[in-house]
Short mmCIF file of C-alpha atoms in Angstrom, two decimals:
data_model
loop_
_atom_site.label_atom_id
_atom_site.label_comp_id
_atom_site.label_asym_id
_atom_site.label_seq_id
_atom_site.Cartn_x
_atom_site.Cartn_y
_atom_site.Cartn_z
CA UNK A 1147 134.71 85.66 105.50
CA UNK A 1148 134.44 81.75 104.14
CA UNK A 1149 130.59 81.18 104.13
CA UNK A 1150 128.77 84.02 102.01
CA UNK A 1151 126.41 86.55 104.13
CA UNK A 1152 122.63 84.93 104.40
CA UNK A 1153 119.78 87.52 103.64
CA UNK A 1154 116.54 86.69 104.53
CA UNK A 1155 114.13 88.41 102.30
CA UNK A 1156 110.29 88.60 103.38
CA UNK A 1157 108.29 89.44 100.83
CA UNK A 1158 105.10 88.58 100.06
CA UNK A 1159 105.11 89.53 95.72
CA UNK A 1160 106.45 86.53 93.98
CA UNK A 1161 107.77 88.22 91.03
CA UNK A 1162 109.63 91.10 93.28
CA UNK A 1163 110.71 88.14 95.38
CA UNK A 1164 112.55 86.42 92.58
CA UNK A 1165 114.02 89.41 91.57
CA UNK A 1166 115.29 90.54 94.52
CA UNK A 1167 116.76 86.37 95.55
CA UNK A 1168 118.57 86.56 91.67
CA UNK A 1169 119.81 90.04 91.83
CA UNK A 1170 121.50 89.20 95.33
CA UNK A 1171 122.37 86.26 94.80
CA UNK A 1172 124.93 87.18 91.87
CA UNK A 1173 126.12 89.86 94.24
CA UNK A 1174 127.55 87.23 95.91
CA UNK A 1175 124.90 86.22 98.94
CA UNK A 1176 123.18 83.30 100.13
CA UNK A 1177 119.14 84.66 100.12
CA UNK A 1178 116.39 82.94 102.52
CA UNK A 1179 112.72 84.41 101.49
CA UNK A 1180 109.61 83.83 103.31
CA UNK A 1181 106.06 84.93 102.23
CA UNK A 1182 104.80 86.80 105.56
CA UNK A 1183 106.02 87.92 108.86
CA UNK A 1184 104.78 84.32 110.79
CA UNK A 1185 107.27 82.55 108.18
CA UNK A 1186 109.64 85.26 108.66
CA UNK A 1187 109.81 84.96 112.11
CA UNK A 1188 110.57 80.82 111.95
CA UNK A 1189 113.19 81.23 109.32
CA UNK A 1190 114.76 84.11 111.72
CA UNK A 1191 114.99 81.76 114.60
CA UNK A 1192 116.24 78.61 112.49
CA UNK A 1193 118.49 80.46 110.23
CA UNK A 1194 119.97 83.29 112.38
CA UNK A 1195 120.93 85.95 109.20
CA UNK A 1196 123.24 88.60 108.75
CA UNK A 1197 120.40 90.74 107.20
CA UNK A 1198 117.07 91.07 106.76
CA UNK A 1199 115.42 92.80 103.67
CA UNK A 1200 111.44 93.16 105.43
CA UNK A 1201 108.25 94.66 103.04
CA UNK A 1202 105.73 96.11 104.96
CA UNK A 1203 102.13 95.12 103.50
CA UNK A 1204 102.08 91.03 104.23
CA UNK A 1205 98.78 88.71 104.83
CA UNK A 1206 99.45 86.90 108.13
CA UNK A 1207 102.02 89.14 109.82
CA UNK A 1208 102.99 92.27 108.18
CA UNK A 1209 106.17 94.31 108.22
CA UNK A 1210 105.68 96.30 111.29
CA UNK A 1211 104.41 93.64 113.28
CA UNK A 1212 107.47 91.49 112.81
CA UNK A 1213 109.77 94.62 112.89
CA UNK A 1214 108.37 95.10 116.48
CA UNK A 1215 107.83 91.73 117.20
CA UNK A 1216 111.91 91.34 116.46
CA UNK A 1217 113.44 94.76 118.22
CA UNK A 1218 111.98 93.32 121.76
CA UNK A 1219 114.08 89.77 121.09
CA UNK A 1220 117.10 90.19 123.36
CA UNK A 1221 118.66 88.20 120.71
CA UNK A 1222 117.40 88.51 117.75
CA UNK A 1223 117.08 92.52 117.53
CA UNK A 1224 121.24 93.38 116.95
CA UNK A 1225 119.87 92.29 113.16
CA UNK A 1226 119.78 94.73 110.89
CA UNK A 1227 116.57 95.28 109.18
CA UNK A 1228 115.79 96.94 106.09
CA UNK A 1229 112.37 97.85 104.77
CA UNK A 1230 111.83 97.42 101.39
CA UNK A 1231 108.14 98.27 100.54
CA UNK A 1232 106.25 100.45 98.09
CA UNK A 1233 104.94 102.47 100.45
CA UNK A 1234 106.39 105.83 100.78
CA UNK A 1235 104.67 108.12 102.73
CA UNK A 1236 106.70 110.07 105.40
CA UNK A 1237 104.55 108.22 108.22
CA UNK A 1238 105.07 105.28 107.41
CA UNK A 1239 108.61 105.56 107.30
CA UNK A 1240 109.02 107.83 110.26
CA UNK A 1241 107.00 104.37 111.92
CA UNK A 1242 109.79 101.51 110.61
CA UNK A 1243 112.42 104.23 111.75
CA UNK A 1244 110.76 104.23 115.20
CA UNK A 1245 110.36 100.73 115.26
CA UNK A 1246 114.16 100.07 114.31
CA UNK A 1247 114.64 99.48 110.77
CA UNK A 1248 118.57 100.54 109.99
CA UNK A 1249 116.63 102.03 106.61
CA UNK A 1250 114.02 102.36 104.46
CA UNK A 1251 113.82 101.91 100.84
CA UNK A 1252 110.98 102.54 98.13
CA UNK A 1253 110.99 99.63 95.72
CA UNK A 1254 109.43 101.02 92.50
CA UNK A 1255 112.19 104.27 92.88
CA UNK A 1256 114.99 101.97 93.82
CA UNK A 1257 117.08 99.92 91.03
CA UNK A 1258 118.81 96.37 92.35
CA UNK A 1259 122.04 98.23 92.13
CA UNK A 1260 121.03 100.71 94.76
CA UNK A 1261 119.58 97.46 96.75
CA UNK A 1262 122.68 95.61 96.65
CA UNK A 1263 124.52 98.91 98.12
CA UNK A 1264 122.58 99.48 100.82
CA UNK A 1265 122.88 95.66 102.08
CA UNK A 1266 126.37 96.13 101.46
CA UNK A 1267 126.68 98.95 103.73
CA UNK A 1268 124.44 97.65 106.64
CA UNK A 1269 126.37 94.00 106.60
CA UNK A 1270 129.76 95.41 106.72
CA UNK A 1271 128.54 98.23 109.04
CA UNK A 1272 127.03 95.26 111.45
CA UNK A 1273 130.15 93.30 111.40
CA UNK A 1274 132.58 95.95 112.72
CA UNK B 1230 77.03 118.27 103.31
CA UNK B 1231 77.13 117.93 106.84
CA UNK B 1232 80.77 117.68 108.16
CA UNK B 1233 81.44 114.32 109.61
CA UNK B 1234 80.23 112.80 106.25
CA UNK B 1235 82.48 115.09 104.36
CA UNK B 1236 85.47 113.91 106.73
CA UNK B 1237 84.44 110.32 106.09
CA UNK B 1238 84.23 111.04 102.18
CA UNK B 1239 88.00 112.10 102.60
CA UNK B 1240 89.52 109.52 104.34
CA UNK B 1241 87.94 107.28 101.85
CA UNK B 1242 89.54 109.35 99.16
CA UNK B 1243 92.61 108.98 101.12
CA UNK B 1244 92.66 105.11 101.14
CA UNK B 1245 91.84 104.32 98.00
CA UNK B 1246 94.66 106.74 96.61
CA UNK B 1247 97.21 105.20 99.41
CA UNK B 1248 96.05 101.43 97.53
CA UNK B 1249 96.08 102.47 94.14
CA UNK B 1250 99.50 103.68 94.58
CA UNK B 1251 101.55 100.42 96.32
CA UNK B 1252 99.24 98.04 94.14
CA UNK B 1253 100.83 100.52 91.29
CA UNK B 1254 104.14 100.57 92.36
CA UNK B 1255 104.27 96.49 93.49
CA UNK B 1256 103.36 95.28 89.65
CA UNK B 1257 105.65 97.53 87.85
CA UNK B 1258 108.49 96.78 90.41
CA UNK B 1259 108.98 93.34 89.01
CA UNK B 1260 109.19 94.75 85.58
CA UNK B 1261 111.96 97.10 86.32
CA UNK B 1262 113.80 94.77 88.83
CA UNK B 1263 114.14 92.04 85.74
CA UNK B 1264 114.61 94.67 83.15
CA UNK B 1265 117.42 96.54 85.06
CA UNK B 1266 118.48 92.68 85.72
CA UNK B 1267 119.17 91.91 81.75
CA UNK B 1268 120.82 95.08 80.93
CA UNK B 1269 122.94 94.57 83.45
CA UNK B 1270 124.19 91.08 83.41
CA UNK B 1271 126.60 90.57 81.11
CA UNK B 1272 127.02 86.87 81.24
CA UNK B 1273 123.93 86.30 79.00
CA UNK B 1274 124.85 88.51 76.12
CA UNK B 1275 121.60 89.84 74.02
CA UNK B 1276 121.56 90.89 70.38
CA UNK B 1277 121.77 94.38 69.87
CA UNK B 1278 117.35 94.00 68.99
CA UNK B 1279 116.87 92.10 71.73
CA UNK B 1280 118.84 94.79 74.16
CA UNK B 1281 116.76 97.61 72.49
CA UNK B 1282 113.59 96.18 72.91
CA UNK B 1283 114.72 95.28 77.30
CA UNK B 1284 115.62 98.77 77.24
CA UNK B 1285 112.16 100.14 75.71
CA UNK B 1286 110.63 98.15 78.84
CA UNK B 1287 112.85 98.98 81.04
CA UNK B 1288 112.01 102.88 79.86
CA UNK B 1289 108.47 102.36 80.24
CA UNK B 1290 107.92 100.98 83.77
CA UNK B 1291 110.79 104.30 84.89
CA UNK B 1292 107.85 106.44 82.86
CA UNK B 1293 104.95 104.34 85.10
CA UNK B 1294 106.88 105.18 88.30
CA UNK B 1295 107.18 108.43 87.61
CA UNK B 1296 103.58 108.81 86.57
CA UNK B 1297 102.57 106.96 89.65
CA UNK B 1298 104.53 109.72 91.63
CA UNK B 1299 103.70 112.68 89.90
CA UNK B 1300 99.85 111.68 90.56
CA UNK B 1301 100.63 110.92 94.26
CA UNK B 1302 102.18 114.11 94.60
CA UNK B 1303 99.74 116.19 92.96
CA UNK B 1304 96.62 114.80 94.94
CA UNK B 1305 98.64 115.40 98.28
CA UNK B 1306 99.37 119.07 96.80
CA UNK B 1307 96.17 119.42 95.98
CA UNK B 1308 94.83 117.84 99.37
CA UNK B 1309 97.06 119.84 101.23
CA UNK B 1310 98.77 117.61 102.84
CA UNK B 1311 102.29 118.23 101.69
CA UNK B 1312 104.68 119.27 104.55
CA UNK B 1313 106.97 121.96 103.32
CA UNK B 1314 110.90 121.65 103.58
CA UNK B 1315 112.84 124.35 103.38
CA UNK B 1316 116.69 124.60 103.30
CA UNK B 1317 119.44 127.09 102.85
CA UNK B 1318 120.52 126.49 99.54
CA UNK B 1319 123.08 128.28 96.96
CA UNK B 1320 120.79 128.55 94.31
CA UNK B 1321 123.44 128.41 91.37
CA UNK B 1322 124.79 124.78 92.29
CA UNK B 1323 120.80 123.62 93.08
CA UNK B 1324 120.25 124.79 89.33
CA UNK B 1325 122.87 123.19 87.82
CA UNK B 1326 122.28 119.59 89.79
CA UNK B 1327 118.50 120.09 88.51
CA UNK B 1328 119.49 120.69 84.65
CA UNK B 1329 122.00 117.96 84.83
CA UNK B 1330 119.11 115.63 86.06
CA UNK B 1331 116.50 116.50 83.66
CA UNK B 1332 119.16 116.31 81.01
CA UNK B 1333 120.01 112.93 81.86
CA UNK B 1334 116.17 111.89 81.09
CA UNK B 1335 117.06 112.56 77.45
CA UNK B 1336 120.08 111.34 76.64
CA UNK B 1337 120.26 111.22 73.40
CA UNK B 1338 119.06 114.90 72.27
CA UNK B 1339 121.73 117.45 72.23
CA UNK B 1340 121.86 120.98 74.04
CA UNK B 1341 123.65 123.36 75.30
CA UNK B 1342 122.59 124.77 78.15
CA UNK B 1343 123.80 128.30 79.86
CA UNK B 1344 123.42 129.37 83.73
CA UNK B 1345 123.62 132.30 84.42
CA UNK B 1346 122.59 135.01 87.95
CA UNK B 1347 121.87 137.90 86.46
CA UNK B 1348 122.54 140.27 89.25
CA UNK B 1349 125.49 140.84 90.93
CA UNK B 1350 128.70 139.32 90.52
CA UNK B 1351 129.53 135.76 90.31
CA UNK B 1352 131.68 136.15 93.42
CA UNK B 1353 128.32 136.95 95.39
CA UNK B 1354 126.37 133.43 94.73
CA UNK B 1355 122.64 133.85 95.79
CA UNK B 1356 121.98 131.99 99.17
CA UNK B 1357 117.73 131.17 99.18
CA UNK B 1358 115.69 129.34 101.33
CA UNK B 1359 113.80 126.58 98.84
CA UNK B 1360 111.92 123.29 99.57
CA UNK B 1361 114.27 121.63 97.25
CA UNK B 1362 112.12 118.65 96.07
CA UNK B 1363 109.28 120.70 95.23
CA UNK B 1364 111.27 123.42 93.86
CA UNK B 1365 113.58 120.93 91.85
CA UNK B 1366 110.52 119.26 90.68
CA UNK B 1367 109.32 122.27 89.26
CA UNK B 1368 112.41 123.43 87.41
CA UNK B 1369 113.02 119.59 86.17
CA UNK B 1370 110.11 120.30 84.32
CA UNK B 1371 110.61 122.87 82.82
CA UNK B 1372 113.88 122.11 81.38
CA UNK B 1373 112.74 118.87 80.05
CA UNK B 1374 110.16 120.75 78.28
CA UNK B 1375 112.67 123.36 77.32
CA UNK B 1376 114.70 120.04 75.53
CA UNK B 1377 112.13 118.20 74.14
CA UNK B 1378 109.95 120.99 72.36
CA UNK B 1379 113.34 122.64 70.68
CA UNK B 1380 114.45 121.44 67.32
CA UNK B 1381 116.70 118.14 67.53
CA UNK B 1382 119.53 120.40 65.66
CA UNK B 1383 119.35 124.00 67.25
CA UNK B 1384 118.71 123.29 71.13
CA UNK B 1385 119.80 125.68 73.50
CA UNK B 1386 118.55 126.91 76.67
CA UNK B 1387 119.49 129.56 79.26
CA UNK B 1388 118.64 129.32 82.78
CA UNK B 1389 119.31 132.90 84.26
CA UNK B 1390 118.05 133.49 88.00
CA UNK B 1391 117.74 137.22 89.92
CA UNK B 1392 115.86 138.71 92.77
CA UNK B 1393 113.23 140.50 92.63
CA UNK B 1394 112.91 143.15 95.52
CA UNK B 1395 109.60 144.51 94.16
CA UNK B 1396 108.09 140.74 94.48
CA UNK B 1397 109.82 140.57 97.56
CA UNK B 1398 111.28 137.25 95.42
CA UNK B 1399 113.50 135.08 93.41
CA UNK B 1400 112.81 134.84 89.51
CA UNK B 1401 114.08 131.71 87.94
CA UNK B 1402 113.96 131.90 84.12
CA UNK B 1403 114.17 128.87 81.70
CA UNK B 1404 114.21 130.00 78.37
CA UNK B 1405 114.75 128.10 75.24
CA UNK B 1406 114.69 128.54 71.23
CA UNK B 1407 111.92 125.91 70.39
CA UNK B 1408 108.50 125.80 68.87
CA UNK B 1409 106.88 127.69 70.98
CA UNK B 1410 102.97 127.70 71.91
CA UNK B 1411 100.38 129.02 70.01
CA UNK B 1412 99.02 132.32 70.94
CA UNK B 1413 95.28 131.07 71.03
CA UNK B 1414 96.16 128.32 73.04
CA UNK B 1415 98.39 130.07 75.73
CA UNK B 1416 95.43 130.27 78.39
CA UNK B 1417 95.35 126.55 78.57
CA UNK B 1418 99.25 125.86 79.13
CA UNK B 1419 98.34 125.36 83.14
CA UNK B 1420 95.58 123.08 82.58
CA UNK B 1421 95.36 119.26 83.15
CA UNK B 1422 95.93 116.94 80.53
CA UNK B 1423 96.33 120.13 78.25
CA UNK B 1424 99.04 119.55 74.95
CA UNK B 1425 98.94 121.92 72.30
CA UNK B 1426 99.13 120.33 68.79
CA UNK B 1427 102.29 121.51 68.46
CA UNK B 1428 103.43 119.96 71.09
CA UNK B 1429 101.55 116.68 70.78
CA UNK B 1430 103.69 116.18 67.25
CA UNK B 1431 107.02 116.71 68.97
CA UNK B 1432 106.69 114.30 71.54
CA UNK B 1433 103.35 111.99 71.67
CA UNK B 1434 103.87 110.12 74.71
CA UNK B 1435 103.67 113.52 76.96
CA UNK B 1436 101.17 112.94 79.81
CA UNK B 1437 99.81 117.53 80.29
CA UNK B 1438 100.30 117.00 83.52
CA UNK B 1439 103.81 118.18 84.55
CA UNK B 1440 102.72 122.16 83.97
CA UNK B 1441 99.60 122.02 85.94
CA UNK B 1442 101.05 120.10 88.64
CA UNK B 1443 104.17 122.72 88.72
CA UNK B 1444 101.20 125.34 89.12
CA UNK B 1445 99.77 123.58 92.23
CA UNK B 1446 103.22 123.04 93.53
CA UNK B 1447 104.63 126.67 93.21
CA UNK B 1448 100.93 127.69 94.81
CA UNK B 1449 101.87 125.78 97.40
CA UNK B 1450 105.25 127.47 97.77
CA UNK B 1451 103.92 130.96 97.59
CA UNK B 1452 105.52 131.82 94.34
CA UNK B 1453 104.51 131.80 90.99
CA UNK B 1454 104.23 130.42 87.25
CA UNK B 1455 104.10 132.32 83.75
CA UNK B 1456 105.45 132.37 80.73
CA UNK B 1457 106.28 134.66 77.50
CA UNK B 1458 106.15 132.39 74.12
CA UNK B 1459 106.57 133.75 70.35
CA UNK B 1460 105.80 130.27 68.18
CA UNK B 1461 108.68 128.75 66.50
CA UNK B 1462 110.87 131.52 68.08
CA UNK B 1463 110.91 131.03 71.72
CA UNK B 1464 109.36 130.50 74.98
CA UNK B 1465 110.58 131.66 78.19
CA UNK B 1466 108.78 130.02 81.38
CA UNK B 1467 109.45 131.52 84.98
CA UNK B 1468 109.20 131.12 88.59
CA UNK B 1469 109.26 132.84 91.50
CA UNK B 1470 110.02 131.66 95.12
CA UNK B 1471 109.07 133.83 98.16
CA UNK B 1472 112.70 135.06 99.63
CA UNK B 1473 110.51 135.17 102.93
CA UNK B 1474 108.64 131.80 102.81
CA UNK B 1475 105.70 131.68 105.55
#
């Protein structure tokens, strides 16, 4: 591949954001972020990425919302999505499962290693 | 109380522990993320103090999270509302993944550890039916405890397992050489927030709650928790799992 893979990240912590944006953006990738699922959904459109990293509590839109409001998008639902929230309760992942997301992650039990993997995975899985 | 209100009363309970925990979790992720982020990256080289000190963060918001979990975990225990898993599992190598986890917590104190079934032969590894991340949370404990309250220079602990036909049962045994726990005190190992002086001296930053929790969890699981301790000679702490869970 010439151009590196674009992740959009939405995320609505600034301090997790910029963690997340550094972290995978040594790994090698070029990282979108918006703040809610509304701005999510515009830089989706406009930016068409390879990946999207999604939390789940957001003011506006949240996670689910967009998650659903993306998996009915002819187009835009052969994305792979991955929810990245701090909640970790088996219903609410059971729900982003339902709803589409390739997987889920827990932030505060996950390190930026174990992030990086798991977009690795999904992006190379997507491409083949 | 009449019942609706007592319904309402728990959902509310509910709620506010489902907020405290993601408001929890979202302001010590940033600390980790950033932490993990300067260990790692080798480009901007740190002093060896300046490393140290990342790392003390970095050790403290892992202790949060777990704390944060443990809590979560005991209230939904305690609630329950914990959904029980179990799995066919050969209890020797389930063991031995759980002591090589809790030793890696405490890396730099020195053991030797010893598995061991008692019963049978080797060639006949038990097969038991165990909700593994209950079970394993359990047994973490208790090996971590095993580590931490023996001396720095004479650690060693044996982990010997057998069934129990009588209890209908497995017994899993973690038994170490350490300080022990005061015979007057004994009746309070299992309850919250409990430390022994002993204890306290040996490691201050202990939280009492991993021992009641494990007695809520193996409640849960039908089994048991006791434990045989002669002070500054040894302590031996076991478990027993149901061989027919319900």
């Amino acid at each position: 591949m010439n151009t590196k893979p674009l992740i959009l990240l939405v995320e609505d912590d600034r301090f997790i954001s910029r963690a997340y944006k550094d972290g995978l953006e040594q790994s090698g990738f070029e990282v979108e972020t918006a703040t809610n699922g509304v701005e999510g959904m515009e830089q989706v459109r406009q930016r068409a990425p390879h990946l999207i990293l999604l939390d789940l509590i957001m003011p506006e839109k949240d996670g689910f919302e967009m998650l659903a409001e993306l998996k009915i998008d002819k187009d835009l639902k052969r994305i792979p999505v991955i929810i990245l929230s701090n909640l970790g309760q088996s219903t609410d992942i059971q729900k982003a499962k339902d709803l589409g997301a390739v997987d889920y992650l827990v932030k505060a039990d996950s390190s930026m290693q174990e992030v990086i993997e798991k977009v690795k995975i999904h992006i190379a899985e997507h491409m083949t | 109380m009449p019942r609706s209100r007592k319904k309402a009363l728990e959902r509310m309970q509910d709620d506010f522990i489902w907020v405290l925990t993601h408001q929890l979790r979202t302001i010590v992720t940033p600390i980790k993320l950033f932490s993990d982020m300067l260990l790692t990256n080798r480009a901007e080289a740190l002093t060896e103090k300046q490393r140290a000190y990342v790392q003390n963060i970095h050790t403290a918001a892992n202790r949060l999270t777990e704390a944060v979990r443990d809590l979560l975990n005991g209230y939904r225990i305690q609630a329950g509302e914990v959904e029980l898993v179990y799995e066919s599992t050969l209890l020797g190598d389930f063991i031995k993944g759980i002591v090589e986890e809790a030793r890696r917590g405490e890396p730099t104190r020195i053991c030797t550890v010893r598995l061991e079934q008692t019963q049978g032969t080797k060639e006949t590894p038990l097969t038991v039916s165990v909700d593994k991340l209950l079970t394993g949370q359990v047994l973490k404990a208790l090996v971590h405890n095993a580590t931490i309250y023996s001396p720095r220079d004479r650690c060693a602990i044996m982990v010997s397992w057998h069934t129990d036909a009588k209890k209908d049962a497995v017994v899993v045994c973690v038994a170490d050489q350490g300080v022990g726990i005061p015979k007057h005190m004994q009746k309070n190992v299992f309850n919250r927030l409990f430390r022994a002086p002993n204890a306290l001296k040996m490691h201050p930053e202990g939280l009492g709650f991993d021992l009641y929790l494990a007695r809520l969890i193996m409640g849960a699981l039908g089994g048991d928790i006791w434990f045989l301790s002669e002070p500054d000679k040894e302590t031996k702490f076991f478990i027993s799992l149901p061989l027919h869970p319900k």
